[in-house]
mmCIF file of C-alpha atoms in Angstrom:
data_model
loop_
_atom_site.group_PDB
_atom_site.id
_atom_site.type_symbol
_atom_site.label_atom_id
_atom_site.label_comp_id
_atom_site.label_asym_id
_atom_site.label_seq_id
_atom_site.Cartn_x
_atom_site.Cartn_y
_atom_site.Cartn_z
ATOM 1 C CA MET A 1 -105.756 -21.414 -207.996
ATOM 2 C CA LYS A 2 -108.712 -21.308 -205.800
ATOM 3 C CA LEU A 3 -108.647 -19.892 -202.154
ATOM 4 C CA THR A 4 -110.639 -21.148 -199.215
ATOM 5 C CA LEU A 5 -112.194 -19.129 -196.586
ATOM 6 C CA THR A 6 -109.893 -20.144 -194.057
ATOM 7 C CA ALA A 7 -106.704 -19.299 -196.334
ATOM 8 C CA ILE A 8 -107.709 -15.698 -196.689
ATOM 9 C CA PRO A 9 -106.934 -14.397 -193.161
ATOM 10 C CA VAL A 10 -103.678 -16.227 -193.412
ATOM 11 C CA LEU A 11 -102.827 -14.536 -196.655
ATOM 12 C CA LEU A 12 -103.526 -11.081 -195.318
ATOM 13 C CA PHE A 13 -101.351 -11.762 -192.336
ATOM 14 C CA ALA A 14 -98.815 -12.756 -194.632
ATOM 15 C CA ALA A 15 -99.168 -9.646 -196.834
ATOM 16 C CA VAL A 16 -98.389 -7.485 -193.643
ATOM 17 C CA ILE A 17 -95.342 -9.252 -192.628
ATOM 18 C CA GLY A 18 -94.009 -9.245 -196.233
ATOM 19 C CA GLN A 19 -94.292 -5.527 -196.427
ATOM 20 C CA GLY A 20 -92.735 -4.841 -193.084
ATOM 21 C CA CYS A 21 -94.005 -1.963 -190.982
ATOM 22 C CA VAL A 22 -97.355 -0.461 -191.984
ATOM 23 C CA SER A 23 -99.262 2.495 -190.678
ATOM 24 C CA SER A 24 -101.510 2.189 -187.687
ATOM 25 C CA LYS A 25 -104.375 3.109 -189.825
ATOM 26 C CA LYS A 26 -103.626 0.449 -192.301
ATOM 27 C CA TYR A 27 -102.991 -2.046 -189.606
ATOM 28 C CA LYS A 28 -106.240 -1.477 -187.905
ATOM 29 C CA GLN A 29 -107.974 -1.772 -191.150
ATOM 30 C CA LEU A 30 -106.151 -5.090 -192.009
ATOM 31 C CA GLN A 31 -107.149 -6.284 -188.447
ATOM 32 C CA THR A 32 -110.763 -5.335 -188.983
ATOM 33 C CA ASP A 33 -110.842 -7.184 -192.296
ATOM 34 C CA TYR A 34 -109.348 -10.199 -190.875
ATOM 35 C CA ASN A 35 -111.772 -10.359 -187.887
ATOM 36 C CA ARG A 36 -114.556 -9.970 -190.260
ATOM 37 C CA LEU A 37 -113.455 -12.811 -192.338
ATOM 38 C CA ASP A 38 -112.483 -14.914 -189.359
ATOM 39 C CA SER A 39 -116.328 -14.264 -188.140
ATOM 40 C CA ASN A 40 -117.598 -15.342 -191.502
ATOM 41 C CA THR A 41 -115.603 -18.343 -191.485
ATOM 42 C CA LYS A 42 -116.998 -19.547 -188.166
ATOM 43 C CA SER A 43 -120.553 -18.520 -189.129
ATOM 44 C CA MET A 44 -120.258 -20.752 -192.449
ATOM 45 C CA ARG A 45 -119.019 -23.645 -190.349
ATOM 46 C CA VAL A 46 -121.991 -23.560 -187.934
ATOM 47 C CA LYS A 47 -124.087 -23.222 -191.180
ATOM 48 C CA TYR A 48 -122.363 -26.392 -192.463
ATOM 49 C CA LEU A 49 -122.763 -28.415 -189.374
ATOM 50 C CA THR A 50 -126.462 -27.654 -189.408
ATOM 51 C CA THR A 51 -126.707 -28.639 -192.996
ATOM 52 C CA GLU A 52 -125.002 -31.873 -192.366
ATOM 53 C CA ARG A 53 -127.239 -32.625 -189.429
ATOM 54 C CA ASN A 54 -130.401 -31.843 -191.467
ATOM 55 C CA LEU A 55 -129.014 -34.043 -194.184
ATOM 56 C CA ALA A 56 -128.577 -37.027 -191.569
ATOM 57 C CA VAL A 57 -132.073 -36.454 -190.528
ATOM 58 C CA ALA A 58 -133.640 -36.552 -193.989
ATOM 59 C CA THR A 59 -131.722 -39.686 -194.702
ATOM 60 C CA ASN A 60 -132.968 -41.653 -191.666
ATOM 61 C CA LYS A 61 -136.752 -40.694 -192.378
ATOM 62 C CA VAL A 62 -137.022 -43.436 -194.834
ATOM 63 C CA GLU A 63 -136.434 -46.111 -192.251
ATOM 64 C CA ASN A 64 -139.558 -45.703 -190.052
ATOM 65 C CA LEU A 65 -142.154 -48.459 -190.598
ATOM 66 C CA THR A 66 -139.913 -49.748 -193.557
ATOM 67 C CA ASP A 67 -139.693 -53.417 -192.220
ATOM 68 C CA GLN A 68 -143.373 -53.692 -191.658
ATOM 69 C CA ILE A 69 -144.227 -52.162 -195.099
ATOM 70 C CA ASN A 70 -141.898 -54.667 -196.586
ATOM 71 C CA THR A 71 -143.597 -57.640 -194.643
ATOM 72 C CA GLU A 72 -147.028 -56.658 -195.885
ATOM 73 C CA ARG A 73 -145.811 -56.437 -199.388
ATOM 74 C CA ALA A 74 -144.318 -59.910 -199.337
ATOM 75 C CA ASN A 75 -147.340 -61.030 -197.823
ATOM 76 C CA ASN A 76 -149.295 -59.339 -200.920
ATOM 77 C CA ARG A 77 -147.066 -61.105 -203.160
ATOM 78 C CA GLN A 78 -147.937 -64.734 -201.427
ATOM 79 C CA LEU A 79 -151.609 -63.883 -201.715
ATOM 80 C CA GLN A 80 -151.283 -62.765 -205.367
ATOM 81 C CA SER A 81 -149.395 -66.087 -205.968
ATOM 82 C CA ALA A 82 -152.144 -68.220 -204.359
ATOM 83 C CA LEU A 83 -154.829 -66.376 -206.207
ATOM 84 C CA ASP A 84 -152.895 -67.161 -209.645
ATOM 85 C CA LYS A 85 -152.834 -70.882 -208.789
ATOM 86 C CA CYS A 86 -156.330 -70.839 -207.661
ATOM 87 C CA LEU A 87 -157.496 -68.947 -211.190
ATOM 88 C CA THR A 88 -155.371 -71.914 -212.920
ATOM 89 C CA SER A 89 -156.831 -74.658 -210.887
ATOM 90 C CA SER A 90 -160.163 -75.787 -212.010
ATOM 91 C CA GLY A 91 -160.887 -77.690 -208.668
ATOM 92 C CA GLN A 92 -161.166 -74.292 -206.760
ATOM 93 C CA GLY A 93 -164.466 -72.586 -206.395
ATOM 94 C CA ASN A 94 -165.302 -69.016 -206.794
ATOM 95 C CA LEU A 95 -165.804 -68.601 -202.960
ATOM 96 C CA ASN A 96 -162.027 -69.002 -202.512
ATOM 97 C CA ILE A 97 -161.181 -66.783 -205.269
ATOM 98 C CA SER A 98 -163.581 -64.042 -203.933
ATOM 99 C CA LYS A 99 -161.842 -64.567 -200.583
ATOM 100 C CA LEU A 100 -158.183 -64.215 -201.712
ATOM 101 C CA VAL A 101 -159.241 -60.965 -203.720
ATOM 102 C CA ASP A 102 -160.604 -59.526 -200.645
ATOM 103 C CA GLU A 103 -157.479 -60.492 -198.670
ATOM 104 C CA ILE A 104 -155.229 -58.765 -201.367
ATOM 105 C CA ASN A 105 -157.216 -55.649 -201.440
ATOM 106 C CA ALA A 106 -157.284 -55.583 -197.796
ATOM 107 C CA SER A 107 -153.441 -55.936 -197.618
ATOM 108 C CA ASN A 108 -153.028 -53.314 -200.229
ATOM 109 C CA ARG A 109 -155.044 -50.595 -198.236
ATOM 110 C CA TYR A 110 -153.061 -51.607 -194.892
ATOM 111 C CA ILE A 111 -149.738 -51.110 -196.991
ATOM 112 C CA GLN A 112 -151.050 -47.479 -198.162
ATOM 113 C CA GLN A 113 -152.280 -46.771 -194.501
ATOM 114 C CA LEU A 114 -148.739 -47.720 -193.112
ATOM 115 C CA VAL A 115 -146.996 -45.663 -195.840
ATOM 116 C CA ASN A 116 -149.136 -42.639 -195.115
ATOM 117 C CA ALA A 117 -148.559 -43.318 -191.471
ATOM 118 C CA LYS A 118 -144.918 -43.345 -191.876
ATOM 119 C CA ASN A 119 -144.820 -40.060 -194.145
ATOM 120 C CA LYS A 120 -146.852 -38.010 -192.063
ATOM 121 C CA SER A 121 -144.587 -39.281 -188.639
ATOM 122 C CA ASP A 122 -141.351 -38.307 -190.717
ATOM 123 C CA SER A 123 -142.651 -35.058 -191.930
ATOM 124 C CA LEU A 124 -143.883 -33.881 -188.298
ATOM 125 C CA ASN A 125 -140.399 -35.046 -186.969
ATOM 126 C CA MET A 126 -138.599 -33.282 -189.449
ATOM 127 C CA VAL A 127 -140.489 -29.913 -188.809
ATOM 128 C CA LEU A 128 -139.823 -30.410 -185.069
ATOM 129 C CA THR A 129 -136.149 -30.977 -185.477
ATOM 130 C CA ASN A 130 -135.943 -27.904 -187.724
ATOM 131 C CA ASN A 131 -137.867 -25.912 -185.504
ATOM 132 C CA LEU A 132 -135.577 -26.609 -182.597
ATOM 133 C CA THR A 133 -132.169 -26.464 -184.326
ATOM 134 C CA ARG A 134 -133.101 -23.020 -185.611
ATOM 135 C CA SER A 135 -133.940 -21.861 -182.359
ATOM 136 C CA LEU A 136 -130.667 -22.555 -181.077
ATOM 137 C CA ASN A 137 -127.689 -20.363 -180.963
ATOM 138 C CA GLN A 138 -124.093 -21.010 -181.779
ATOM 139 C CA GLN A 139 -123.025 -21.657 -178.014
ATOM 140 C CA GLU A 140 -126.016 -23.921 -177.438
ATOM 141 C CA MET A 141 -125.441 -26.140 -180.564
ATOM 142 C CA ARG A 142 -122.217 -27.001 -178.903
ATOM 143 C CA ASP A 143 -124.106 -28.520 -175.956
ATOM 144 C CA VAL A 144 -127.269 -29.989 -177.940
ATOM 145 C CA ASP A 145 -127.279 -32.988 -180.295
ATOM 146 C CA VAL A 146 -130.652 -33.446 -182.050
ATOM 147 C CA GLN A 147 -131.091 -36.551 -184.278
ATOM 148 C CA VAL A 148 -133.922 -38.356 -185.591
ATOM 149 C CA LEU A 149 -133.574 -42.376 -185.444
ATOM 150 C CA LYS A 150 -136.535 -44.613 -186.792
ATOM 151 C CA GLY A 151 -139.388 -42.016 -185.995
ATOM 152 C CA VAL A 152 -138.021 -40.926 -182.594
ATOM 153 C CA VAL A 153 -136.604 -37.529 -181.811
ATOM 154 C CA TYR A 154 -133.548 -37.614 -179.528
ATOM 155 C CA ILE A 155 -132.268 -34.246 -177.936
ATOM 156 C CA SER A 156 -129.139 -35.080 -176.007
ATOM 157 C CA LEU A 157 -127.683 -32.339 -173.695
ATOM 158 C CA SER A 158 -124.246 -32.100 -172.133
ATOM 159 C CA ASP A 159 -123.970 -32.312 -168.361
ATOM 160 C CA ASN A 160 -121.616 -29.256 -168.394
ATOM 161 C CA MET A 161 -124.642 -27.090 -169.582
ATOM 162 C CA LEU A 162 -127.395 -28.581 -167.612
ATOM 163 C CA TYR A 163 -126.196 -28.949 -163.997
ATOM 164 C CA LYS A 164 -124.097 -27.725 -161.286
ATOM 165 C CA SER A 165 -120.582 -29.227 -160.996
ATOM 166 C CA GLY A 166 -121.020 -32.709 -159.322
ATOM 167 C CA SER A 167 -124.612 -32.069 -158.538
ATOM 168 C CA PHE A 168 -127.996 -32.891 -160.042
ATOM 169 C CA GLU A 169 -129.356 -29.335 -159.325
ATOM 170 C CA ILE A 170 -130.214 -27.736 -162.496
ATOM 171 C CA SER A 171 -127.681 -24.801 -163.322
ATOM 172 C CA ASP A 172 -128.853 -21.042 -164.208
ATOM 173 C CA LYS A 173 -127.259 -21.085 -167.562
ATOM 174 C CA SER A 174 -129.482 -23.913 -168.891
ATOM 175 C CA SER A 175 -132.759 -22.154 -168.461
ATOM 176 C CA GLU A 176 -132.712 -20.595 -172.009
ATOM 177 C CA THR A 177 -132.109 -23.963 -173.775
ATOM 178 C CA LEU A 178 -134.792 -25.665 -171.724
ATOM 179 C CA SER A 179 -137.232 -22.950 -172.355
ATOM 180 C CA LYS A 180 -136.617 -23.519 -176.071
ATOM 181 C CA ILE A 181 -136.962 -27.140 -175.927
ATOM 182 C CA ALA A 182 -140.019 -26.736 -173.596
ATOM 183 C CA LYS A 183 -141.711 -24.542 -176.168
ATOM 184 C CA ILE A 184 -141.313 -27.449 -178.791
ATOM 185 C CA ILE A 185 -142.572 -30.077 -176.432
ATOM 186 C CA LYS A 186 -145.741 -28.082 -175.677
ATOM 187 C CA ASP A 187 -146.186 -27.190 -179.532
ATOM 188 C CA TYR A 188 -146.220 -30.919 -180.045
ATOM 189 C CA SER A 189 -148.846 -31.972 -177.381
ATOM 190 C CA ASN A 190 -149.689 -35.479 -178.955
ATOM 191 C CA TYR A 191 -145.915 -36.773 -178.073
ATOM 192 C CA ASP A 192 -144.816 -38.440 -175.033
ATOM 193 C CA VAL A 193 -141.455 -37.352 -173.607
ATOM 194 C CA LEU A 194 -138.996 -39.419 -171.766
ATOM 195 C CA ILE A 195 -136.121 -37.916 -169.944
ATOM 196 C CA GLU A 196 -133.048 -40.268 -169.631
ATOM 197 C CA GLY A 197 -130.063 -39.519 -167.538
ATOM 198 C CA ASN A 198 -126.704 -41.205 -168.306
ATOM 199 C CA THR A 199 -123.307 -41.203 -166.623
ATOM 200 C CA ASP A 200 -119.795 -42.297 -167.033
ATOM 201 C CA ASN A 201 -118.381 -45.422 -165.416
ATOM 202 C CA VAL A 202 -116.599 -43.350 -162.588
ATOM 203 C CA PRO A 203 -118.010 -44.213 -159.363
ATOM 204 C CA ILE A 204 -119.827 -41.434 -157.540
ATOM 205 C CA SER A 205 -118.637 -40.443 -154.184
ATOM 206 C CA GLN A 206 -121.052 -38.152 -152.687
ATOM 207 C CA LYS A 207 -123.203 -38.198 -149.666
ATOM 208 C CA ASN A 208 -126.722 -39.487 -150.059
ATOM 209 C CA ILE A 209 -126.191 -40.765 -153.599
ATOM 210 C CA ARG A 210 -125.427 -44.348 -153.698
ATOM 211 C CA ASN A 211 -124.182 -44.848 -157.129
ATOM 212 C CA ASN A 212 -124.329 -43.777 -160.725
ATOM 213 C CA TRP A 213 -127.902 -45.386 -160.923
ATOM 214 C CA ASP A 214 -129.003 -42.723 -158.189
ATOM 215 C CA LEU A 215 -127.219 -39.877 -160.045
ATOM 216 C CA SER A 216 -128.537 -40.533 -163.494
ATOM 217 C CA ALA A 217 -131.991 -40.808 -162.071
ATOM 218 C CA LEU A 218 -131.862 -37.733 -159.873
ATOM 219 C CA ARG A 219 -130.530 -35.669 -162.707
ATOM 220 C CA ALA A 220 -133.429 -36.794 -165.207
ATOM 221 C CA SER A 221 -136.105 -36.046 -162.074
ATOM 222 C CA SER A 222 -134.386 -32.589 -161.999
ATOM 223 C CA VAL A 223 -134.955 -31.931 -165.884
ATOM 224 C CA VAL A 224 -138.649 -33.256 -165.486
ATOM 225 C CA GLN A 225 -139.523 -30.938 -162.481
ATOM 226 C CA ALA A 226 -137.947 -27.970 -164.572
ATOM 227 C CA LEU A 227 -140.155 -28.608 -167.562
ATOM 228 C CA GLN A 228 -143.117 -29.034 -165.332
ATOM 229 C CA ASN A 229 -142.622 -26.295 -162.724
ATOM 230 C CA ASN A 230 -140.755 -23.444 -164.859
ATOM 231 C CA TYR A 231 -142.154 -23.852 -168.248
ATOM 232 C CA ALA A 232 -145.812 -25.617 -167.671
ATOM 233 C CA VAL A 233 -145.073 -28.753 -169.530
ATOM 234 C CA ASP A 234 -148.119 -31.516 -168.665
ATOM 235 C CA PRO A 235 -146.428 -33.781 -166.122
ATOM 236 C CA LYS A 236 -148.793 -36.517 -167.541
ATOM 237 C CA ARG A 237 -146.525 -36.422 -170.656
ATOM 238 C CA LEU A 238 -143.223 -36.709 -168.868
ATOM 239 C CA THR A 239 -141.048 -39.926 -167.700
ATOM 240 C CA ALA A 240 -138.002 -39.778 -165.889
ATOM 241 C CA GLY A 241 -135.633 -42.565 -165.905
ATOM 242 C CA GLY A 242 -131.928 -43.169 -165.238
ATOM 243 C CA ARG A 243 -129.569 -45.708 -167.141
ATOM 244 C CA GLY A 244 -126.251 -44.957 -164.978
ATOM 245 C CA GLN A 245 -123.348 -45.913 -166.721
ATOM 246 C CA TYR A 246 -124.909 -48.974 -168.684
ATOM 247 C CA ASN A 247 -125.828 -47.003 -172.054
ATOM 248 C CA PRO A 248 -122.280 -45.506 -173.228
ATOM 249 C CA ILE A 249 -121.949 -43.953 -176.705
ATOM 250 C CA ALA A 250 -118.209 -43.610 -176.374
ATOM 251 C CA ASP A 251 -115.429 -44.990 -174.845
ATOM 252 C CA ASN A 252 -115.118 -44.534 -171.085
ATOM 253 C CA ASN A 253 -111.222 -45.007 -171.138
ATOM 254 C CA THR A 254 -110.654 -41.402 -172.256
ATOM 255 C CA GLU A 255 -111.802 -38.098 -171.144
ATOM 256 C CA ALA A 256 -113.393 -37.156 -174.408
ATOM 257 C CA GLY A 257 -115.469 -40.449 -173.993
ATOM 258 C CA LYS A 258 -116.592 -39.741 -170.566
ATOM 259 C CA THR A 259 -117.570 -36.277 -171.256
ATOM 260 C CA LYS A 260 -119.878 -37.909 -174.182
ATOM 261 C CA ASN A 261 -121.478 -40.455 -171.982
ATOM 262 C CA ARG A 262 -122.332 -37.973 -169.170
ATOM 263 C CA ARG A 263 -125.340 -36.570 -170.857
ATOM 264 C CA THR A 264 -129.288 -36.401 -170.335
ATOM 265 C CA GLN A 265 -131.385 -37.368 -173.394
ATOM 266 C CA ILE A 266 -134.963 -35.911 -174.070
ATOM 267 C CA ILE A 267 -136.761 -38.617 -176.123
ATOM 268 C CA ILE A 268 -139.914 -37.445 -177.915
ATOM 269 C CA THR A 269 -142.285 -40.139 -179.426
ATOM 270 C CA PRO A 270 -145.734 -40.438 -180.698
ATOM 271 C CA LYS A 271 -147.866 -41.771 -177.767
ATOM 272 C CA LEU A 272 -147.974 -45.341 -177.630
ATOM 273 C CA ASP A 273 -151.900 -45.760 -178.217
ATOM 274 C CA GLN A 274 -151.488 -44.213 -181.482
ATOM 275 C CA PHE A 275 -149.329 -47.125 -182.579
ATOM 276 C CA MET A 276 -151.527 -49.622 -180.794
ATOM 277 C CA ASP A 277 -154.424 -48.001 -182.686
ATOM 278 C CA LEU A 278 -152.563 -48.355 -186.028
ATOM 279 C CA ILE A 279 -151.697 -52.042 -185.260
ATOM 280 C CA GLY A 280 -155.336 -52.510 -184.557
ATOM 281 C CA LYS A 281 -156.298 -51.964 -187.925
ATOM 282 C CA ALA A 282 -154.463 -54.795 -189.654
ATOM 283 C CA PRO A 283 -156.337 -56.081 -192.824
ATOM 284 C CA ASP A 284 -158.288 -59.117 -191.142
ATOM 285 C CA GLN A 285 -160.038 -56.512 -188.850
ATOM 286 C CA GLN A 286 -161.138 -54.043 -191.832
ATOM 287 C CA ASN A 287 -164.431 -54.736 -193.289
ATOM 288 C CA GLN A 288 -165.080 -56.140 -196.612
ATOM 289 C CA GLN A 289 -166.411 -52.883 -198.228
ATOM 290 C CA GLY A 290 -162.811 -51.979 -197.902
ATOM 291 C CA THR A 291 -163.242 -48.755 -195.606
ATOM 292 C CA THR A 292 -161.436 -48.362 -192.596
ATOM 293 C CA THR A 293 -161.309 -45.823 -189.682
ATOM 294 C CA PRO A 294 -158.140 -43.858 -189.785
ATOM 295 C CA ALA A 295 -155.823 -43.597 -187.049
ATOM 296 C CA THR A 296 -156.204 -40.865 -184.746
ATOM 297 C CA PRO A 297 -154.240 -38.135 -186.449
ATOM 298 C CA GLN A 298 -151.336 -36.343 -184.568
ATOM 299 C CA GLN A 299 -151.721 -32.609 -183.589
ATOM 300 C CA THR A 300 -150.165 -30.370 -186.184
ATOM 301 C CA PRO A 301 -147.566 -28.230 -184.453
ATOM 302 C CA GLN A 302 -148.329 -24.709 -183.899
ATOM 303 C CA GLN A 303 -146.390 -22.227 -185.745
#
């Protein structure tokens, strides 16, 4: 019969009870063994959660740009079908055939460009996420959630860790966690950063704060100013926004749900002009020689 890690401390305790009174020395030894096994069990639990999160990130990485790639592939199939019809029709001239061949080749190049951009973005986001999660300790892992969804990195921070109770002022205990996040943000200098405040649906009753819109925006602004003033993040990269109670991720009818909804998200995305640059290199804007100017590469993060 196999024993799980969680069962071992229980069996040790049972052994002590079954034997009745034991010597003080033996009891202390058993207590030490129990504490060690209990610590190992908790450590393995944290590693399991980290591995599970990394698996979710790896699963999501195939989603970025997939729809656009599929559209281009469908277009490519249509062009190929038109070419086949043209080749079998004696009424079509060589000029139309040559044009279709050029369009098919351009479409293939664009598909490959999108695939390369997708793979590069996914790889950078995976490194970013892994660098951040490895830097967080066990306590911080409880208050910080990191996810990659469709090429965007979401870092969700609990209000209990970030702010003083009932306030938008940054708490002292959040400084270590924010410093780690700031380092990641500075390493990835070609990424924009949106700080987004969220609340539950309980109305705020505090002087000089009109409603949850105000509270969420003030909290986001506090994080932006902390990143700028305390950790030297370039303010040109930062945007503060509040979504009030209107972006819940859990049921506000329960206390657990309200706790999840009271959060601040740090959203890290490639700069918009890089996406526009990529869109601007669609096949119809490529020259007939099949050469394209590659999109501006994203900066490799410092290690």
